[in-house]
């Protein structure tokens, strides 16, 4: 794009003047962090458009979703986009987490930013869950009940926390309005705030993790203009692909929750919580549904602090020797979570 | 090798690609805008009722002046037949009140006589005359559309 | 180079947007309907606009579709739209009939408002199958008398009006039966009542619930949906269940008939039975009354307790004229029934026949010379007949039951 090198635009100014070329390559970062930012932007836009038609009241919520899906011109596109971009965000954020750990890019001074990133992942999962519940149809009924009851299982704080989340003694109109408020405002504000902080810290911590200048084999750099061009390319490409996906694959929809709605034979958690649903088949809700997932988060958060970090000259490439333990731990964790997810998909009647 | 032609053809191609790029981006934006306008233009509320059944004509004796609140109108049985006046103020749409000798709007003080003509006030048009029809069975139907 | 890539990506974006626009243009244009009874817009007509109006009494502008059928009124995807429909193809199935045909303002209420259709049908012998169950259990020693105790579904009646009415029936559970014949009966013979599982196939979908009688499907083009409710029920509809074949009580088997009867008198009915002209000319509904077919509101043990129409109901006896009633006001049930099925132009002041229980035979009228005229409810055909009194009838005075009339009047086949 024609940009004046002596007067960069606001957008160009958000980027450093130059960055090392090897680490700017797709094969190093996979563009996962940047893509996550763009996906959040798409979610905000499609979400705002949905707000013109969605009604957060139990009698009308699912019907307003049907109006969007079938009657509003391009409503199906906006809804499907919002759904697929949201699921993709969770996947891309996890890929970004994997990349950061496998390249050791969490080493000081980036340890705090790593925690911010973890918080963003959690916020994305909560946004995905609250958005899922807003459908208020038979597909989400059990996730709503089980999820809120998990909150109640927390000792001492459980009852109070439940009242805070649900706004009553059982999920109903108050819970729906609260989930709506959290989804469109509370969590979104937190996501944008923590996200801005995360991006600021990227700049302040020295940008994409690179080895110190004396350890670099390739000293070439790319300008902010080239960087912005690459980001624009990725954004346009991603948008096109997502529009095609949203046109072909519909977002899930089911009959509304009503008095006398049939109880689902197999109630399934949303895909990103299937591993928790599997854990819950094994025992106490608090231990398996709250404690263990919290321990997983704590384990992830502890990687930069408790496991060996790579040396500075090892940065800027995949699988340096210095953080083998961390990479191994993450691989094992991912395999376990994948196995739990697969197990969760097997029919309820078979063990485990 | 013709050096003079080389840079010229390169420039030409670069400009063309730039034009093509701007063109496709512009087209995408236009398509997006059209889609957005169609999206936002959808009306989910059903259209309000414009036909009201008032019952048998015999319920409204000659010379009577009967308010019809659900239609925001008032029904007159004149010597010539049935007519109705709309109680929606022609000024800015408030519902006009009935007073002795005519009508008065509570919002900005427009006043009308018993025939709906403007006596004073910011309103410049008289009260709207609405169509009333009688079915073969003697039932009255009021049209506010 | 970079610009080329950007251009190609933008081209892809353009194409994807054009693709989305094309998909949008392929969406069916939603056809809305705002029924006056519900006030909630429905889009069923987007796909189902060619369905015929179900009956003059149920105009679609007033009722819509969802009030009777259930379903998702806003969905244009077939699976989602039909997912919450009641009773599938037949919303009058007894499991869901209260929500579909009942719902307070319609066919569910009290006898006083004459809106107790569902209560009567659900307690009728046709519905409960109590008669067959009681007879079989009595025959094979599972119960000591012929009073019904069980039905195919449990039912209760808190308001008894007849001497033979029962307070309740339990559920007939074959696993609780010990006689092998009763168990065999449960295995082979529970197809024939108003809440049976219909046989597979679209043409059988409406042989349960209210539709079993009121949606005539016999002799129709099976590929066309039979979207109809009527009170003009032809005999072929009754025969869909009542003349399908023969029972073998020893083997507890049902043998469906294999012929395709054409001639009603000679082929349709069983060769051993005797029929008078009424029985092979008129439709079943021309004689059998509302109480007989739909129940009188009480739970009965056997159809003997509910079936009461006789030749003399219309024709009288040698020393008695048939019972009649003159229509006094606009509210008369006879007038309302004639309005629903205008084969006869009944007016206030006309005299119609009535049964011993006071049910008006609204398709009849007394003529000036004391004879009567009758209009076929399904065919509209007009018949005239004289009362027996004063004719050359040779029967004894104390033998005036229907079987006695058949002695002379049955047709030789």
Short mmCIF file of N, CA, C and O in Angstrom, two decimals, chain C residues 215-292:
data_model
loop_
_atom_site.label_atom_id
_atom_site.label_comp_id
_atom_site.label_asym_id
_atom_site.label_seq_id
_atom_site.Cartn_x
_atom_site.Cartn_y
_atom_site.Cartn_z
N UNK C 215 -60.70 -37.76 9.53
CA UNK C 215 -59.87 -37.52 8.35
C UNK C 215 -60.00 -38.73 7.45
O UNK C 215 -59.20 -39.65 7.54
N UNK C 216 -61.02 -38.76 6.58
CA UNK C 216 -61.23 -39.96 5.77
C UNK C 216 -60.08 -40.17 4.80
O UNK C 216 -59.78 -39.31 3.98
N UNK C 217 -59.39 -41.29 4.95
CA UNK C 217 -58.25 -41.57 4.07
C UNK C 217 -58.49 -42.76 3.18
O UNK C 217 -57.74 -43.00 2.25
N UNK C 218 -59.54 -43.53 3.47
CA UNK C 218 -59.79 -44.72 2.66
C UNK C 218 -60.08 -44.31 1.23
O UNK C 218 -60.70 -43.28 0.98
N UNK C 219 -59.59 -45.12 0.27
CA UNK C 219 -59.84 -44.86 -1.15
C UNK C 219 -59.33 -43.51 -1.61
O UNK C 219 -59.87 -42.91 -2.52
N UNK C 220 -58.24 -43.01 -0.98
CA UNK C 220 -57.68 -41.75 -1.46
C UNK C 220 -56.36 -42.01 -2.15
O UNK C 220 -55.76 -43.06 -2.00
N UNK C 221 -55.89 -41.02 -2.90
CA UNK C 221 -54.58 -41.10 -3.53
C UNK C 221 -53.53 -41.00 -2.43
O UNK C 221 -53.37 -39.96 -1.81
N UNK C 222 -52.83 -42.09 -2.20
CA UNK C 222 -51.97 -42.15 -1.03
C UNK C 222 -50.76 -41.23 -1.12
O UNK C 222 -50.09 -41.02 -0.14
N UNK C 223 -50.46 -40.69 -2.32
CA UNK C 223 -49.31 -39.81 -2.40
C UNK C 223 -49.66 -38.39 -2.00
O UNK C 223 -48.79 -37.58 -1.74
N UNK C 224 -50.92 -38.07 -1.99
CA UNK C 224 -51.31 -36.72 -1.61
C UNK C 224 -51.60 -36.67 -0.13
O UNK C 224 -52.23 -37.57 0.40
N UNK C 225 -51.15 -35.62 0.55
CA UNK C 225 -51.51 -35.54 1.97
C UNK C 225 -53.01 -35.35 2.10
O UNK C 225 -53.60 -34.56 1.37
N UNK C 226 -53.62 -36.08 3.03
CA UNK C 226 -55.06 -35.91 3.22
C UNK C 226 -55.24 -34.95 4.38
O UNK C 226 -55.38 -35.35 5.52
N UNK C 227 -55.23 -33.68 4.05
CA UNK C 227 -55.29 -32.64 5.09
C UNK C 227 -56.73 -32.21 5.19
O UNK C 227 -57.13 -31.20 4.64
N UNK C 228 -57.53 -33.01 5.90
CA UNK C 228 -58.96 -32.73 5.91
C UNK C 228 -59.57 -33.14 7.24
O UNK C 228 -59.19 -34.15 7.82
N UNK C 229 -60.50 -32.33 7.71
CA UNK C 229 -61.32 -32.70 8.86
C UNK C 229 -62.77 -32.57 8.42
O UNK C 229 -63.15 -31.55 7.86
N UNK C 230 -63.58 -33.57 8.68
CA UNK C 230 -64.96 -33.49 8.23
C UNK C 230 -65.85 -34.29 9.16
O UNK C 230 -65.39 -35.20 9.87
N UNK C 231 -67.14 -33.92 9.17
CA UNK C 231 -68.10 -34.76 9.88
C UNK C 231 -68.89 -35.61 8.88
O UNK C 231 -69.72 -36.41 9.28
N UNK C 232 -68.62 -35.43 7.59
CA UNK C 232 -69.31 -36.22 6.56
C UNK C 232 -68.49 -37.48 6.30
O UNK C 232 -67.77 -37.57 5.31
N UNK C 233 -68.58 -38.43 7.22
CA UNK C 233 -67.69 -39.59 7.21
C UNK C 233 -68.32 -40.74 6.42
O UNK C 233 -69.37 -41.26 6.81
N UNK C 234 -67.69 -41.17 5.31
CA UNK C 234 -68.29 -42.25 4.52
C UNK C 234 -68.06 -43.61 5.17
O UNK C 234 -67.15 -43.77 6.00
N UNK C 235 -68.85 -44.61 4.78
CA UNK C 235 -68.75 -45.94 5.40
C UNK C 235 -67.37 -46.55 5.16
O UNK C 235 -66.88 -47.36 5.94
N UNK C 236 -66.74 -46.17 4.05
CA UNK C 236 -65.41 -46.73 3.75
C UNK C 236 -64.42 -46.41 4.85
O UNK C 236 -63.50 -47.18 5.13
N UNK C 237 -64.60 -45.24 5.50
CA UNK C 237 -63.68 -44.89 6.58
C UNK C 237 -63.87 -45.83 7.77
O UNK C 237 -62.90 -46.31 8.35
N UNK C 238 -65.12 -46.10 8.15
CA UNK C 238 -65.37 -47.02 9.26
C UNK C 238 -64.82 -48.40 8.93
O UNK C 238 -64.22 -49.08 9.77
N UNK C 239 -65.00 -48.80 7.66
CA UNK C 239 -64.59 -50.13 7.26
C UNK C 239 -63.09 -50.30 7.23
O UNK C 239 -62.59 -51.41 7.20
N UNK C 240 -62.35 -49.18 7.23
CA UNK C 240 -60.89 -49.29 7.28
C UNK C 240 -60.46 -50.08 8.50
O UNK C 240 -59.46 -50.79 8.48
N UNK C 241 -61.20 -49.96 9.60
CA UNK C 241 -60.92 -50.76 10.79
C UNK C 241 -61.95 -51.85 11.02
O UNK C 241 -61.62 -52.95 11.44
N UNK C 242 -63.22 -51.52 10.76
CA UNK C 242 -64.29 -52.43 11.20
C UNK C 242 -64.62 -53.53 10.23
O UNK C 242 -65.49 -54.33 10.50
N UNK C 243 -63.99 -53.57 9.09
CA UNK C 243 -64.34 -54.62 8.14
C UNK C 243 -63.08 -55.07 7.42
O UNK C 243 -63.06 -55.19 6.20
N UNK C 244 -62.03 -55.30 8.20
CA UNK C 244 -60.74 -55.59 7.58
C UNK C 244 -60.44 -57.06 7.46
O UNK C 244 -59.47 -57.45 6.84
N UNK C 245 -61.24 -57.88 8.11
CA UNK C 245 -60.93 -59.29 8.04
C UNK C 245 -61.63 -60.06 9.13
O UNK C 245 -62.65 -59.61 9.66
N UNK C 246 -61.06 -61.22 9.51
CA UNK C 246 -61.70 -62.10 10.50
C UNK C 246 -60.79 -62.42 11.66
O UNK C 246 -59.57 -62.49 11.51
N UNK C 247 -61.38 -62.63 12.83
CA UNK C 247 -60.62 -63.02 14.01
C UNK C 247 -60.70 -64.52 14.20
O UNK C 247 -61.69 -65.15 13.88
N UNK C 248 -59.64 -65.08 14.75
CA UNK C 248 -59.65 -66.50 15.13
C UNK C 248 -59.30 -66.51 16.61
O UNK C 248 -58.14 -66.32 16.99
N UNK C 249 -60.29 -66.74 17.44
CA UNK C 249 -60.05 -66.60 18.87
C UNK C 249 -59.20 -67.72 19.44
O UNK C 249 -58.52 -67.54 20.44
N UNK C 250 -59.26 -68.91 18.78
CA UNK C 250 -58.46 -70.00 19.35
C UNK C 250 -56.99 -69.77 19.11
O UNK C 250 -56.16 -69.99 19.97
N UNK C 251 -56.66 -69.35 17.90
CA UNK C 251 -55.25 -69.10 17.62
C UNK C 251 -54.86 -67.67 17.96
O UNK C 251 -53.69 -67.31 17.86
N UNK C 252 -55.86 -66.87 18.33
CA UNK C 252 -55.63 -65.47 18.65
C UNK C 252 -54.92 -64.78 17.48
O UNK C 252 -53.92 -64.10 17.62
N UNK C 253 -55.46 -65.00 16.31
CA UNK C 253 -54.88 -64.41 15.11
C UNK C 253 -55.93 -63.56 14.44
O UNK C 253 -57.13 -63.81 14.56
N UNK C 254 -55.45 -62.60 13.69
CA UNK C 254 -56.35 -61.81 12.85
C UNK C 254 -55.98 -62.11 11.40
O UNK C 254 -54.82 -62.07 11.03
N UNK C 255 -56.97 -62.43 10.60
CA UNK C 255 -56.71 -62.72 9.19
C UNK C 255 -57.27 -61.58 8.35
O UNK C 255 -58.49 -61.52 8.14
N UNK C 256 -56.43 -60.69 7.85
CA UNK C 256 -56.95 -59.59 7.03
C UNK C 256 -57.55 -60.12 5.74
O UNK C 256 -57.07 -61.12 5.19
N UNK C 257 -58.56 -59.42 5.28
CA UNK C 257 -59.18 -59.87 4.03
C UNK C 257 -58.21 -59.60 2.88
O UNK C 257 -57.45 -58.64 2.90
N UNK C 258 -58.24 -60.47 1.90
CA UNK C 258 -57.30 -60.34 0.79
C UNK C 258 -57.97 -59.87 -0.49
O UNK C 258 -57.30 -59.61 -1.48
N UNK C 259 -59.32 -59.79 -0.49
CA UNK C 259 -59.99 -59.39 -1.74
C UNK C 259 -60.09 -57.87 -1.79
O UNK C 259 -59.85 -57.18 -0.82
N UNK C 260 -60.44 -57.37 -2.96
CA UNK C 260 -60.66 -55.92 -3.15
C UNK C 260 -62.14 -55.74 -3.46
O UNK C 260 -62.53 -55.78 -4.62
N UNK C 261 -62.99 -55.58 -2.43
CA UNK C 261 -64.44 -55.55 -2.70
C UNK C 261 -64.85 -54.34 -3.51
O UNK C 261 -64.35 -53.24 -3.30
N UNK C 262 -65.73 -54.56 -4.43
CA UNK C 262 -66.22 -53.47 -5.27
C UNK C 262 -67.71 -53.25 -5.01
O UNK C 262 -68.14 -52.14 -4.73
N UNK C 263 -68.47 -54.34 -5.08
CA UNK C 263 -69.91 -54.23 -4.87
C UNK C 263 -70.18 -54.22 -3.37
O UNK C 263 -69.84 -55.16 -2.66
N UNK C 264 -70.84 -53.15 -2.92
CA UNK C 264 -70.98 -53.00 -1.48
C UNK C 264 -71.82 -54.11 -0.88
O UNK C 264 -71.50 -54.67 0.15
N UNK C 265 -72.91 -54.48 -1.52
CA UNK C 265 -73.80 -55.46 -0.93
C UNK C 265 -73.21 -56.86 -1.02
O UNK C 265 -73.18 -57.60 -0.05
N UNK C 266 -72.69 -57.20 -2.20
CA UNK C 266 -72.32 -58.60 -2.39
C UNK C 266 -70.90 -58.91 -1.98
O UNK C 266 -70.60 -60.01 -1.57
N UNK C 267 -70.01 -57.96 -2.10
CA UNK C 267 -68.61 -58.27 -1.82
C UNK C 267 -68.12 -57.69 -0.50
O UNK C 267 -67.23 -58.23 0.12
N UNK C 268 -68.73 -56.55 -0.10
CA UNK C 268 -68.07 -55.81 0.97
C UNK C 268 -68.23 -56.48 2.32
O UNK C 268 -67.30 -56.59 3.10
N UNK C 269 -69.47 -56.89 2.59
CA UNK C 269 -69.75 -57.37 3.94
C UNK C 269 -69.65 -58.88 4.02
O UNK C 269 -69.66 -59.59 3.02
N UNK C 270 -69.54 -59.37 5.27
CA UNK C 270 -69.36 -60.79 5.51
C UNK C 270 -70.52 -61.59 4.93
O UNK C 270 -71.67 -61.19 5.06
N UNK C 271 -70.22 -62.72 4.30
CA UNK C 271 -71.30 -63.50 3.65
C UNK C 271 -72.33 -64.05 4.61
O UNK C 271 -73.46 -64.28 4.23
N UNK C 272 -71.97 -64.28 5.87
CA UNK C 272 -72.95 -64.87 6.78
C UNK C 272 -73.91 -63.85 7.36
O UNK C 272 -74.92 -64.18 7.93
N UNK C 273 -73.63 -62.58 7.24
CA UNK C 273 -74.47 -61.58 7.91
C UNK C 273 -75.68 -61.24 7.06
O UNK C 273 -75.68 -61.40 5.84
N UNK C 274 -76.71 -60.74 7.75
CA UNK C 274 -77.91 -60.30 7.04
C UNK C 274 -77.97 -58.79 7.09
O UNK C 274 -77.64 -58.19 8.10
N UNK C 275 -78.38 -58.16 6.00
CA UNK C 275 -78.45 -56.70 5.99
C UNK C 275 -79.77 -56.25 5.41
O UNK C 275 -80.25 -56.80 4.43
N UNK C 276 -80.34 -55.22 6.01
CA UNK C 276 -81.49 -54.57 5.40
C UNK C 276 -80.96 -53.44 4.53
O UNK C 276 -79.80 -53.07 4.60
N UNK C 277 -81.87 -52.85 3.73
CA UNK C 277 -81.42 -51.88 2.74
C UNK C 277 -80.69 -50.71 3.37
O UNK C 277 -79.71 -50.22 2.83
N UNK C 278 -81.16 -50.23 4.54
CA UNK C 278 -80.48 -49.10 5.19
C UNK C 278 -79.00 -49.41 5.35
O UNK C 278 -78.15 -48.55 5.16
N UNK C 279 -78.73 -50.65 5.73
CA UNK C 279 -77.37 -50.97 6.15
C UNK C 279 -76.41 -51.07 4.99
O UNK C 279 -75.20 -50.99 5.19
N UNK C 280 -76.88 -51.27 3.77
CA UNK C 280 -75.92 -51.23 2.69
C UNK C 280 -76.15 -50.08 1.72
O UNK C 280 -75.56 -50.01 0.66
N UNK C 281 -77.01 -49.15 2.11
CA UNK C 281 -77.21 -47.95 1.31
C UNK C 281 -76.72 -46.70 2.03
O UNK C 281 -76.06 -45.86 1.42
N UNK C 282 -77.09 -46.61 3.31
CA UNK C 282 -76.68 -45.43 4.07
C UNK C 282 -75.24 -45.60 4.56
O UNK C 282 -74.69 -46.71 4.51
N UNK C 283 -74.65 -44.50 5.06
CA UNK C 283 -73.35 -44.60 5.72
C UNK C 283 -73.58 -44.87 7.20
O UNK C 283 -74.63 -44.60 7.74
N UNK C 284 -72.55 -45.38 7.82
CA UNK C 284 -72.65 -45.73 9.24
C UNK C 284 -73.11 -44.53 10.06
O UNK C 284 -73.96 -44.66 10.96
N UNK C 285 -72.54 -43.35 9.73
CA UNK C 285 -72.85 -42.18 10.56
C UNK C 285 -74.29 -41.70 10.38
O UNK C 285 -74.76 -40.88 11.16
N UNK C 286 -74.99 -42.21 9.36
CA UNK C 286 -76.38 -41.76 9.19
C UNK C 286 -77.26 -42.28 10.30
O UNK C 286 -78.28 -41.69 10.61
N UNK C 287 -76.90 -43.41 10.88
CA UNK C 287 -77.69 -43.96 11.98
C UNK C 287 -76.94 -43.88 13.31
O UNK C 287 -77.49 -43.43 14.31
N UNK C 288 -75.73 -44.34 13.35
CA UNK C 288 -75.00 -44.39 14.61
C UNK C 288 -74.70 -42.99 15.10
O UNK C 288 -74.09 -42.19 14.41
N UNK C 289 -75.12 -42.72 16.34
CA UNK C 289 -75.13 -41.34 16.84
C UNK C 289 -73.78 -40.93 17.43
O UNK C 289 -72.85 -41.73 17.51
N UNK C 290 -73.71 -39.69 17.87
CA UNK C 290 -72.48 -39.16 18.47
C UNK C 290 -72.11 -39.94 19.73
O UNK C 290 -70.96 -40.29 19.96
N UNK C 291 -73.11 -40.25 20.55
CA UNK C 291 -72.81 -41.00 21.78
C UNK C 291 -72.30 -42.39 21.45
O UNK C 291 -71.39 -42.90 22.10
N UNK C 292 -72.88 -42.99 20.41
CA UNK C 292 -72.47 -44.34 20.07
C UNK C 292 -71.04 -44.36 19.57
O UNK C 292 -70.23 -45.20 19.94
#
